Short mmCIF file of C-alpha atoms in Angstrom, two decimals:
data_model
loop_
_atom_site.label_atom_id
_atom_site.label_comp_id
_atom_site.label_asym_id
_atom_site.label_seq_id
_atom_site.Cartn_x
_atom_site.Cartn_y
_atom_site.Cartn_z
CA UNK A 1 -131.59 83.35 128.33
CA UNK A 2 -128.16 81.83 127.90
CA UNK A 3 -125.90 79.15 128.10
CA UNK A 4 -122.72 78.63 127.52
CA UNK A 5 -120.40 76.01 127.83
CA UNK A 6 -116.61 76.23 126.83
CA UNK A 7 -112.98 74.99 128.03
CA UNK A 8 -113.07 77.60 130.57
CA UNK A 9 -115.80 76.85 132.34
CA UNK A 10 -119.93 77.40 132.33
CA UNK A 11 -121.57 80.54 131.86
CA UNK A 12 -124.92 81.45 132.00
CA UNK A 13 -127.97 83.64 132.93
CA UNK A 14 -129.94 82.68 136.47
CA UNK A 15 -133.15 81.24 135.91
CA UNK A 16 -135.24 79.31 133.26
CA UNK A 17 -135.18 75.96 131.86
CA UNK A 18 -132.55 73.40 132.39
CA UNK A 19 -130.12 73.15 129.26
CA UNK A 20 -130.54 77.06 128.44
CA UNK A 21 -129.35 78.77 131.63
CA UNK A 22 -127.19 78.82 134.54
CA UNK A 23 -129.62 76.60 137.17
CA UNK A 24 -128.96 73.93 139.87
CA UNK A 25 -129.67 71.28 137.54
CA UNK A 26 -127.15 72.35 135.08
CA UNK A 27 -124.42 73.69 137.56
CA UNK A 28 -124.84 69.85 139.17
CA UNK A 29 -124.04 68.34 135.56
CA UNK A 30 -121.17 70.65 135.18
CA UNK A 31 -119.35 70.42 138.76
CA UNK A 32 -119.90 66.57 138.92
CA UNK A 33 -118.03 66.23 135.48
CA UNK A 34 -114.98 68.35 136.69
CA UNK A 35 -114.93 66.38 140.21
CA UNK A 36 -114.98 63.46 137.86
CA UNK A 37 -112.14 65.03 136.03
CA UNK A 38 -110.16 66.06 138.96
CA UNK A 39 -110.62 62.41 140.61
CA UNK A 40 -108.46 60.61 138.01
CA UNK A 41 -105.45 62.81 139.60
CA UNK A 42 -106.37 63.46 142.88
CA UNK A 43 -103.58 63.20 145.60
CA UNK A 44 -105.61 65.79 148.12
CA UNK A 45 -108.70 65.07 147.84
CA UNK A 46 -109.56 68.66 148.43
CA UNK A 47 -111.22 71.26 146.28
CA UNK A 48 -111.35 75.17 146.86
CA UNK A 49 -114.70 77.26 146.34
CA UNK A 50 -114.70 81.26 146.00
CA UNK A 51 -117.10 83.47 144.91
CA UNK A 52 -117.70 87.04 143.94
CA UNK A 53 -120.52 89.41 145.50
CA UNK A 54 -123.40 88.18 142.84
CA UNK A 55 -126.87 88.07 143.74
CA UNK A 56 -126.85 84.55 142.92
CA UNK A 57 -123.75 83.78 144.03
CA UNK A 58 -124.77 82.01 147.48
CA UNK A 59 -127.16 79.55 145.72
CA UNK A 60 -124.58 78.97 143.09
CA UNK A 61 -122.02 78.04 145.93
CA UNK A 62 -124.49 75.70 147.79
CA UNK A 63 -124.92 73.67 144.83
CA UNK A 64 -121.25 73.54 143.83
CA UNK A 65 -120.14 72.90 147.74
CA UNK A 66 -123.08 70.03 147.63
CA UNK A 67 -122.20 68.45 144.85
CA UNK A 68 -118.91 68.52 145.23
CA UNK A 69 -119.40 66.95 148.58
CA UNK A 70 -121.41 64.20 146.90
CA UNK A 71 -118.60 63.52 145.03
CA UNK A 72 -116.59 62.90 147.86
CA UNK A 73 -114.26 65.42 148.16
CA UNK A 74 -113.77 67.66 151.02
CA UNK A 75 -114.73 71.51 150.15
CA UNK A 76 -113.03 74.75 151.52
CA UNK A 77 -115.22 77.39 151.64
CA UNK A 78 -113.61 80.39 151.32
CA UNK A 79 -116.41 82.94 150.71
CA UNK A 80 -116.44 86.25 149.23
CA UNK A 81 -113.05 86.28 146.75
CA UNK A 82 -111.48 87.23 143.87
CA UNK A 83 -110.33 85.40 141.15
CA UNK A 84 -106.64 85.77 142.79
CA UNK A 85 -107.50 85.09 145.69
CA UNK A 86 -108.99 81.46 144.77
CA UNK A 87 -105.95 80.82 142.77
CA UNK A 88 -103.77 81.67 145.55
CA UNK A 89 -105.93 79.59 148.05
CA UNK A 90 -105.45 76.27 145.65
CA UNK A 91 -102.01 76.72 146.00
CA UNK A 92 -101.45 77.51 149.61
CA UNK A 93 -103.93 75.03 150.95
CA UNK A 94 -102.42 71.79 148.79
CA UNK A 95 -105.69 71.30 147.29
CA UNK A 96 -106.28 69.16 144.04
CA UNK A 97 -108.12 71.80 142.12
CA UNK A 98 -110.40 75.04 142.65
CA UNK A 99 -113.52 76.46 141.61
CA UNK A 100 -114.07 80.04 140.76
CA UNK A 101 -118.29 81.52 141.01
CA UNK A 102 -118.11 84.39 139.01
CA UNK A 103 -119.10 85.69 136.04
CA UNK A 104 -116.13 88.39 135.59
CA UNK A 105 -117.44 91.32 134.48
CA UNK A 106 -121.03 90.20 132.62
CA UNK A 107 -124.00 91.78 134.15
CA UNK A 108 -125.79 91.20 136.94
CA UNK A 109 -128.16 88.37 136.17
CA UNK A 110 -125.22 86.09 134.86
CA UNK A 111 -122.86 83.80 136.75
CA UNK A 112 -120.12 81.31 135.92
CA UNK A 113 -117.91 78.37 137.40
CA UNK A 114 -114.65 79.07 136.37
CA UNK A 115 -112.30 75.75 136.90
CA UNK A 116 -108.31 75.70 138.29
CA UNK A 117 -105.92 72.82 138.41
CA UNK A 118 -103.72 71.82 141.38
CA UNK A 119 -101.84 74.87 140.67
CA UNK A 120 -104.27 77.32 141.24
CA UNK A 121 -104.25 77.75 137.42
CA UNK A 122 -107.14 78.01 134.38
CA UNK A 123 -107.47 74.22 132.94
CA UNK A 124 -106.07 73.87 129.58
CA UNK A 125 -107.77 73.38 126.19
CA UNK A 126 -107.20 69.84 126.34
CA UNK A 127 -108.53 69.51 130.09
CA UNK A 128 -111.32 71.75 129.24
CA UNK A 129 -112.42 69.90 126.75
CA UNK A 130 -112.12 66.46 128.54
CA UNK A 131 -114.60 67.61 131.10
CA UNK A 132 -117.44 68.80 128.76
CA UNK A 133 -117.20 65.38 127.38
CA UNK A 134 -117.54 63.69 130.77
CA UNK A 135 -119.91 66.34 131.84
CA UNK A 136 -122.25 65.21 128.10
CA UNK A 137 -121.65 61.16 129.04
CA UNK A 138 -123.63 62.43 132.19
CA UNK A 139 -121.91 58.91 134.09
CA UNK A 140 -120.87 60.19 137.54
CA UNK A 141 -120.45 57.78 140.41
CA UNK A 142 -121.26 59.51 143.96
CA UNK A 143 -119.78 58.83 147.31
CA UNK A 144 -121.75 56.72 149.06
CA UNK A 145 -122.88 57.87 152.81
CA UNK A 146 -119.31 56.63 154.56
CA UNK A 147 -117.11 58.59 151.86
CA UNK A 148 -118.95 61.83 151.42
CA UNK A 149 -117.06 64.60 151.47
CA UNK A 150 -115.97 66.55 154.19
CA UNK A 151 -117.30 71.07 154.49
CA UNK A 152 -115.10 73.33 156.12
CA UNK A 153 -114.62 77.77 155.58
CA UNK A 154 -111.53 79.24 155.79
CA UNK A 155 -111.62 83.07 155.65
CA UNK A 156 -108.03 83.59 155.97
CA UNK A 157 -107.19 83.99 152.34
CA UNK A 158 -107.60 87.34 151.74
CA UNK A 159 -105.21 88.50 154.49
CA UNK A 160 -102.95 85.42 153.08
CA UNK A 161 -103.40 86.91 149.34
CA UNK A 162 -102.37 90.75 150.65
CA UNK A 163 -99.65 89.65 152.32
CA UNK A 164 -97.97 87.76 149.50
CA UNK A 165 -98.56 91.09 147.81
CA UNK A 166 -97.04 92.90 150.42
CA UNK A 167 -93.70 90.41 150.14
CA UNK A 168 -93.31 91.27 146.38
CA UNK A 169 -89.67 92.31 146.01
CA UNK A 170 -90.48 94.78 143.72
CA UNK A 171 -93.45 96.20 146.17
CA UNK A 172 -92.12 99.35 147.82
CA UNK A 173 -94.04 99.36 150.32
CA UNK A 174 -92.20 101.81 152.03
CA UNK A 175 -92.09 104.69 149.04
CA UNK A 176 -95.91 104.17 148.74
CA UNK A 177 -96.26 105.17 152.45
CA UNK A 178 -94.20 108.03 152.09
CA UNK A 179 -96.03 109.39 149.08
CA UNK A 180 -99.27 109.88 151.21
CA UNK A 181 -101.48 108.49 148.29
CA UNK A 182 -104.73 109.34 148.22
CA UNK A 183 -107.18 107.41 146.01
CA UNK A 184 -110.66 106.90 144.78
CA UNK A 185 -111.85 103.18 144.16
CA UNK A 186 -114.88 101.98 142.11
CA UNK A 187 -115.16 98.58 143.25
CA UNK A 188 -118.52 97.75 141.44
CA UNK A 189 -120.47 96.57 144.78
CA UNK A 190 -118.27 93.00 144.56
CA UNK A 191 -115.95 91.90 146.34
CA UNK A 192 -112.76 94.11 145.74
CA UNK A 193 -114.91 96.16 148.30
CA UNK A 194 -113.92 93.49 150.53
CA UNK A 195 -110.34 92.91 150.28
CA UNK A 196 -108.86 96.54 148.79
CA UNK A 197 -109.81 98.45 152.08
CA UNK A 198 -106.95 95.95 153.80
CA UNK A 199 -104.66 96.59 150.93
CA UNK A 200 -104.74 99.99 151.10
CA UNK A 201 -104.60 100.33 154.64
CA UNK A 202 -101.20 97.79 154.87
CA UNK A 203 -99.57 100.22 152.10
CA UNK A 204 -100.96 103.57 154.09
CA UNK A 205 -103.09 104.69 151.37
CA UNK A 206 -105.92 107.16 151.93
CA UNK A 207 -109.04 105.96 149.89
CA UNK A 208 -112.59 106.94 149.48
CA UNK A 209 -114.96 103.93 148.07
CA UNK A 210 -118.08 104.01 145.43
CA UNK A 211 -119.88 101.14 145.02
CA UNK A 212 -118.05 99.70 148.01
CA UNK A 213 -120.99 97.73 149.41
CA UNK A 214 -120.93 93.97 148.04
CA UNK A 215 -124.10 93.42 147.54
CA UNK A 216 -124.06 91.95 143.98
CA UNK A 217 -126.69 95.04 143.05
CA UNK A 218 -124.12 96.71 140.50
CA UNK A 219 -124.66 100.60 140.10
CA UNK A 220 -123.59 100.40 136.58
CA UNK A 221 -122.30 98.01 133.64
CA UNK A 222 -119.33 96.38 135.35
CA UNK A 223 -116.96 96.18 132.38
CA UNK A 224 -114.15 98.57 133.53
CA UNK A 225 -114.33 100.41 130.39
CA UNK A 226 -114.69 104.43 130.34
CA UNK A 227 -118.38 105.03 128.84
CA UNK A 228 -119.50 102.78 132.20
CA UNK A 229 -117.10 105.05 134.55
CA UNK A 230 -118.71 108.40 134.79
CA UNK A 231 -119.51 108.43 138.52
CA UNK A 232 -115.38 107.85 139.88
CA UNK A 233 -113.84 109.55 136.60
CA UNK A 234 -116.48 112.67 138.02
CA UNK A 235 -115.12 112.37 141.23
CA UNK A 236 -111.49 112.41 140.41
CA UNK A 237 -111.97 115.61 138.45
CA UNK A 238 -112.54 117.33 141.17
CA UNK A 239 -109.09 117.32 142.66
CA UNK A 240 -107.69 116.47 145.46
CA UNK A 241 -106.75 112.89 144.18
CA UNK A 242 -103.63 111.19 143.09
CA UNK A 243 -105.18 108.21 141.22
CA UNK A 244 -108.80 106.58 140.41
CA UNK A 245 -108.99 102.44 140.85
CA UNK A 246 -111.49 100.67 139.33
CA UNK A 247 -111.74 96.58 139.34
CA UNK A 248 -114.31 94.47 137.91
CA UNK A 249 -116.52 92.44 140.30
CA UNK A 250 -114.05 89.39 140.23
CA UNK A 251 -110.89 91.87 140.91
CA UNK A 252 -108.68 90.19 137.71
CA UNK A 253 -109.10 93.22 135.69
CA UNK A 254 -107.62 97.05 136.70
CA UNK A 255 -108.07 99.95 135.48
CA UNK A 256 -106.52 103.53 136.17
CA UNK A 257 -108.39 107.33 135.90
CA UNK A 258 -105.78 110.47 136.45
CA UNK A 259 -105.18 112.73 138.84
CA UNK A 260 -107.18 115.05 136.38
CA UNK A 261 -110.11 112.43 135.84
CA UNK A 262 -109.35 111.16 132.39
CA UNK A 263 -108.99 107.44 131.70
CA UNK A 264 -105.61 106.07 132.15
CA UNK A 265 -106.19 103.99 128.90
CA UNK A 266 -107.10 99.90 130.23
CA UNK A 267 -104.66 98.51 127.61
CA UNK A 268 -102.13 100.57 129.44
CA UNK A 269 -102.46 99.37 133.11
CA UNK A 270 -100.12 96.02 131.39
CA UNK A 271 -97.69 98.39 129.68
CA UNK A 272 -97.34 100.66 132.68
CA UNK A 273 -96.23 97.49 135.49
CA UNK A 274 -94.11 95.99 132.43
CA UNK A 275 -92.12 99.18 132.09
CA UNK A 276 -91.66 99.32 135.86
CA UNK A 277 -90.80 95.31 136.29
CA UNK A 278 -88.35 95.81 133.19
CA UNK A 279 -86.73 98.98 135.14
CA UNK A 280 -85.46 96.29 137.68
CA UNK A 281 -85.59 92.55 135.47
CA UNK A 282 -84.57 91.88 132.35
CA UNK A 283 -86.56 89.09 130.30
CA UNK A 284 -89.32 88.76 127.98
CA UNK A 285 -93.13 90.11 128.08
CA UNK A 286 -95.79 88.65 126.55
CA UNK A 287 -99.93 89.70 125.94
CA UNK A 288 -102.18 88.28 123.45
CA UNK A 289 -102.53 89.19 119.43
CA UNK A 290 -105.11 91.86 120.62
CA UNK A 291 -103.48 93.74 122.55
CA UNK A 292 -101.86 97.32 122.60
CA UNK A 293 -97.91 97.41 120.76
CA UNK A 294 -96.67 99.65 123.65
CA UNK A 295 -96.08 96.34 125.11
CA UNK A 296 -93.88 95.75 122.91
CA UNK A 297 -92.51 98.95 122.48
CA UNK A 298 -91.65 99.55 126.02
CA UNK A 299 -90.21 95.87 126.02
CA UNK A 300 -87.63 96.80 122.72
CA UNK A 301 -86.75 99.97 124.80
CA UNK A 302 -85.46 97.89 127.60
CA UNK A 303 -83.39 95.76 124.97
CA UNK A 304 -85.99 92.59 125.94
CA UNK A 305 -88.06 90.32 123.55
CA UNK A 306 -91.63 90.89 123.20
CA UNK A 307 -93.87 87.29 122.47
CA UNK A 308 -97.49 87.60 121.56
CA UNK A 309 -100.22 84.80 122.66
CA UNK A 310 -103.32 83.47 121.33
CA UNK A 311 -106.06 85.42 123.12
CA UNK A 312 -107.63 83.98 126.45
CA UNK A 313 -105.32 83.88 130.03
CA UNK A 314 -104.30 80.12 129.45
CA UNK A 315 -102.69 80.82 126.47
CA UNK A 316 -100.51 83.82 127.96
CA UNK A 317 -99.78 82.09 130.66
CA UNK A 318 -98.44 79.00 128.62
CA UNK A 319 -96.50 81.10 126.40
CA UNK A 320 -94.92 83.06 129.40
CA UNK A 321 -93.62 79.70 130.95
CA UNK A 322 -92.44 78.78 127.95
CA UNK A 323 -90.17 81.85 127.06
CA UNK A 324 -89.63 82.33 130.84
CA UNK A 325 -91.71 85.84 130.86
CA UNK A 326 -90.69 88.21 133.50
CA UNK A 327 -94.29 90.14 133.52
CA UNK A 328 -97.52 89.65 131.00
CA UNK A 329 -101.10 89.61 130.64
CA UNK A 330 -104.02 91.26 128.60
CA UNK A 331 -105.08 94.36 127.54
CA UNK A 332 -108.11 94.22 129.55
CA UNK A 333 -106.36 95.59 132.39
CA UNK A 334 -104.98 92.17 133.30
CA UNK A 335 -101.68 92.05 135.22
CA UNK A 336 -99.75 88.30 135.54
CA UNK A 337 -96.77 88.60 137.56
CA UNK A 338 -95.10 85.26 137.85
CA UNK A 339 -93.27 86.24 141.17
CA UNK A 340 -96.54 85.91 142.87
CA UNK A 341 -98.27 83.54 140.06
CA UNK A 342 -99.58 82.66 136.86
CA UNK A 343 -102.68 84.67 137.04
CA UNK A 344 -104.67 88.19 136.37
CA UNK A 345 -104.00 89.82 139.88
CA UNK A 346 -105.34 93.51 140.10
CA UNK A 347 -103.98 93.48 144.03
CA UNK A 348 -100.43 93.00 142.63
CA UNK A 349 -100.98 95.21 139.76
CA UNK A 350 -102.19 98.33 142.26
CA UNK A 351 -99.22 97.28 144.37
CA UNK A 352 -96.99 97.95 141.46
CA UNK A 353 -98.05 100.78 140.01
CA UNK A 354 -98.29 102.57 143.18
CA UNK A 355 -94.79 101.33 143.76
CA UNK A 356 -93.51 102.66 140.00
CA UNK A 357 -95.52 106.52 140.62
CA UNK A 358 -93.84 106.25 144.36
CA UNK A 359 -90.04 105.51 143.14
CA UNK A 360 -90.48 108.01 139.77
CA UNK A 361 -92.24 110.90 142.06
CA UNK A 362 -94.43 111.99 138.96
CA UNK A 363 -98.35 111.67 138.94
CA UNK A 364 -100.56 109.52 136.63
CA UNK A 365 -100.96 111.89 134.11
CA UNK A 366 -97.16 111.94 133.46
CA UNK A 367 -95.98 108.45 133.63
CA UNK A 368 -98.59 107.73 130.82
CA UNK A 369 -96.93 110.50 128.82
CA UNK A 370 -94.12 108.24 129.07
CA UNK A 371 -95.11 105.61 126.70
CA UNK A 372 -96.59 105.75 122.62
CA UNK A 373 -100.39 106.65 121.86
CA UNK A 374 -102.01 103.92 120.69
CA UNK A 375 -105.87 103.70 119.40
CA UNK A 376 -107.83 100.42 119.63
CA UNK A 377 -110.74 100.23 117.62
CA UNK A 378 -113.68 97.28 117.93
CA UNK A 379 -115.71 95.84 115.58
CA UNK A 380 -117.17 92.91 114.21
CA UNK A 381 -118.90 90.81 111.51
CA UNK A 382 -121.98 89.37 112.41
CA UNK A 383 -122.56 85.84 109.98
CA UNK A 384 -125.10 83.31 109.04
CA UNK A 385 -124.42 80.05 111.09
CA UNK A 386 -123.42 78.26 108.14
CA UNK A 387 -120.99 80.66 106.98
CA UNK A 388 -117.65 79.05 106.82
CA UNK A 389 -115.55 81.32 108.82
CA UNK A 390 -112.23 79.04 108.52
CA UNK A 391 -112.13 79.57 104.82
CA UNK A 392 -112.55 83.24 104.91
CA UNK A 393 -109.80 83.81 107.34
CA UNK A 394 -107.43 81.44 105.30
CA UNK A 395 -108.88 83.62 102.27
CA UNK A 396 -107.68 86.91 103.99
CA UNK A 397 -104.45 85.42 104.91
CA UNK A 398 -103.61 84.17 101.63
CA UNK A 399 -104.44 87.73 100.13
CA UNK A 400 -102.25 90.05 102.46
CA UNK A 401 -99.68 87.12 103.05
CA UNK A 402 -97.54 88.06 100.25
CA UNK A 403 -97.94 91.83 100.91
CA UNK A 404 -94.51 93.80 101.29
CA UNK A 405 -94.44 95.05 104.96
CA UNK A 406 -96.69 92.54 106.25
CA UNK A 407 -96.45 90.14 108.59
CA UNK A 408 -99.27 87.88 108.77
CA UNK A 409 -99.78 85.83 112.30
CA UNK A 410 -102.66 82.88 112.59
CA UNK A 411 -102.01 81.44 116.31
CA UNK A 412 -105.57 82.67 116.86
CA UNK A 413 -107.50 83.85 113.52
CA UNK A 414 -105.76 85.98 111.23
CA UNK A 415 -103.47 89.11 112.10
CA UNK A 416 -101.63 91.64 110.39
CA UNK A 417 -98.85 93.51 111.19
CA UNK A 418 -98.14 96.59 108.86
CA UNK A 419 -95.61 98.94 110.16
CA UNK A 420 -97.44 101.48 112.12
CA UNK A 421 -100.53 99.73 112.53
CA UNK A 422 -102.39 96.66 112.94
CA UNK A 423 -106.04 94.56 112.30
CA UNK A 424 -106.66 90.89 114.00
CA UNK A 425 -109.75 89.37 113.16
CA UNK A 426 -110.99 85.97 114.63
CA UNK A 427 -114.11 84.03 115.13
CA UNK A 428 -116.28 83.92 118.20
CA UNK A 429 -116.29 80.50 120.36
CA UNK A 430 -120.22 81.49 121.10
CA UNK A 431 -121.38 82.76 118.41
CA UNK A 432 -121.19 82.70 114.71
CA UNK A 433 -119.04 86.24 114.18
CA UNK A 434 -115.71 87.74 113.53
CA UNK A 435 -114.21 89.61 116.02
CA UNK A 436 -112.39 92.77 114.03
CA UNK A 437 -110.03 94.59 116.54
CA UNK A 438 -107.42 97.22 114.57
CA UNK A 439 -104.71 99.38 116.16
CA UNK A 440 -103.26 102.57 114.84
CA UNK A 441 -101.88 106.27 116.29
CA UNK A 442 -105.49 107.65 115.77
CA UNK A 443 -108.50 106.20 116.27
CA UNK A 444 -110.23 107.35 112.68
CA UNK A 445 -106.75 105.48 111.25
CA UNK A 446 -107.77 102.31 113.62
CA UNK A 447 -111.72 102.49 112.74
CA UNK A 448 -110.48 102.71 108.91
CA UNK A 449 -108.49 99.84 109.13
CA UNK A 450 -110.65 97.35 110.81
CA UNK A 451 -113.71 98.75 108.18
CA UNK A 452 -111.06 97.94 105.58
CA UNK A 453 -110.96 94.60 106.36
CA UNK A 454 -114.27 93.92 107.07
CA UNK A 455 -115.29 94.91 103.92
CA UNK A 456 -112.80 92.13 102.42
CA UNK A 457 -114.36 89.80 104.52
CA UNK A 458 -117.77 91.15 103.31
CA UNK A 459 -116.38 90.96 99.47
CA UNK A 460 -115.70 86.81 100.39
CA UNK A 461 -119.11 86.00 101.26
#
């Protein structure tokens, strides 16, 4: 059973002994330190709750709501929603901070608090790690009975979130109607079978559900990733489909199948909305060191500047504010559109793309045609815990740093840029491993070059 704690949040498996998993004692520890956090700042003195479709995700919520209560500050419930949709509801509602129950797309048996600032944003590094140290201090002061806080639910958010969609300049809402889409949609029993039906029905979009039911149960791994997405890749083979949709069970993550039931490619769900945004904005892109270079391919084609990011959503999100970004995100199939706001939205990403297939009048397969074949291979390195994983990187840098060709990059570990290819390695938060991810135009050229390199690594030990 597991554990973990990090700037992001608190992540765990349900059940077992305090310290080592996700349980009421531990999720009290944890919330108490960010109301503690969120109390130096406080103008509200409000805090939103959401939660995804998880088997534990009521008791999780209880706690949470309870605690934060204790605390003293009043609690909007707003049930079953996605990671957007929380966001969005910190933002509309005025409140002083937000917290997300989900555990993305982990299995069944794990669950997370995931913590947002008054702007319906992820905390920063620095705020992150301010509130594991209060939360290790373990000195909270709770309301006493005259200034406890204050439980209300507020189930309006999702119709809120879809119609913010729906306002989107760049949502053309009326050339999806007229294309008479018709769609299949794996929304991995969570909660995007909650709020997608309404989207699809405001942009007159014929769908067919699997795994609709949020019950939590998932029918299969819930990482949008193809070797987990037999079942709707199946049923969009055969035919009468424009376009497969599949979300993870916190709807931040999107991924497309083809009219003919292959996989769109995940790292090109980013590229795809980018190249449509950039037909109608000019201004920068960004995604993080590990993610596809059609991103910035299709950015150079529209005579804009491609930035990359230290991996994890804060840090794309900081860099896109800082070089004013027009449209960025992940390669996970993570869409961040600043026009709505500075988070993964898979609502406003299926709004888009629908909206780019409607205006081009092409199908799936062709508008990925459009852009350059890329191959992302994944390893990594496992270590022993006292393996100094700093030095090697600085090791590897130092060797291919003076490399004609090569541009070396160490935001976030070590990467290199050769001309038609590319390897990033960098270490695990959780556990004591390099992460080896390698691009190239085939896969046995991307597998190659991450071996290459771990065999450096390997070489340093």
């Amino acid at each position: 059973m597991t554990l973990i704690k990090s700037i992001s949040g608190i992540r765990g498996t349900i059940g077992g002994h305090t310290g080592d998993t996700l349980n009421p004692l531990d999720i009290v520890k944890f919330t108490s330190a960010y109301a503690t956090f969120i109390g130096k700042t406080k103008k509200a003195n409000k805090i939103v709750v959401g939660r995804d479709a998880r088997i534990s995700g009521i008791m999780v919520s209880n706690v949470v709501c309870g605690t934060l209560m204790g605390m003293g500050f009043d609690v909007i419930d707003i049930g079953l929603a996605t990671t957007p949709t929380t966001e969005l509801a910190v933002r509309m509602s005025g409140a002083d901070g937000g917290i997300i129950i989900t555990a993305s797309h982990n299995p069944r048996q794990w669950n997370a608090l995931k913590l947002l600032n008054a702007e319906g944003e992820f905390l920063t590094a620095a705020d992150g790690k301010e509130v594991l140290a209060i939360a290790e201090k373990e000195d909270f002061n709770y309301a006493d009975v005259d200034h406890l806080g204050h439980y209300a639910q507020d189930n309006t958010f999702n119709d809120r979130h879809i119609k913010s969609v729906l306002a989107l300049e760049l949502v053309d809402v009326e050339a999806i109607k007229k294309a008479h889409f018709k769609v299949v949609v794996d929304s991995i029993n969570s909660v995007g079978g909650v709020i997608l039906p309404n989207l699809l029905d405001a942009l007159g979009v014929e769908y067919t559900f699997l795994n609709g039911e949020p019950t939590g149960d998932f029918a299969h791994n819930p990482e949008p990733l193809e070797k987990n997405l037999s079942g709707i890749m199946g049923e969009v083979a055969k035919g009468g489909y424009d376009l497969g949709i599949v979300v993870d069970p916190d709807v931040d993550r999107l991924a497309f199948i083809q009219e003919d039931g292959k996989m769109y490619g995940e790292e090109y769900t980013l590229v795809s909305v980018a190249d449509y945004i950039l037909d109608h904005v000019k201004g920068a892109t960004v995604s993080n060191l590990s993610s596809t270079r059609a991103l910035r391919d299709v950015t150079e084609k529209h005579g804009c500047t491609y930035y990359a990011s230290a991996v994890g959503e804060v840090n794309v999100t900081t860099k896109m504010k800082e070089v004013g970004a027009v449209i960025g995100g992940e390669g996970n199939g993570g869409v961040i559109y600043p026009e709505s706001h500075y988070g993964r939205d898979a609502l406003v990403g299926i709004a888009l793309f629908l909206s780019s297939l409607a205006q081009k009048g092409i199908k799936a397969s062709q508008l990925r045609q459009l852009y350059p074949n890329y191959y992302i291979a994944k390893n990594r390195i496992d270590l022993t815990a006292d393996t100094d994983v700093d030095a090697i990187l600085v090791k590897v840098k130092e060797q291919y740093g003076q490399e004609p060709g090569v541009t070396v990059t160490d935001i976030d570990g070590v990467k290199l840029d050769f001309p038609d290819k590319w390897v990033h390695l960098r270490k695990s938060n959780t556990e004591p491993i390099i992460r080896v991810y390698s691009e190239a135009a085939t896969m046995a050229d991307a597998d190659a070059l991450g071996k290459k390199l771990m065999d450096v690594v390997y070489s340093m030990q």
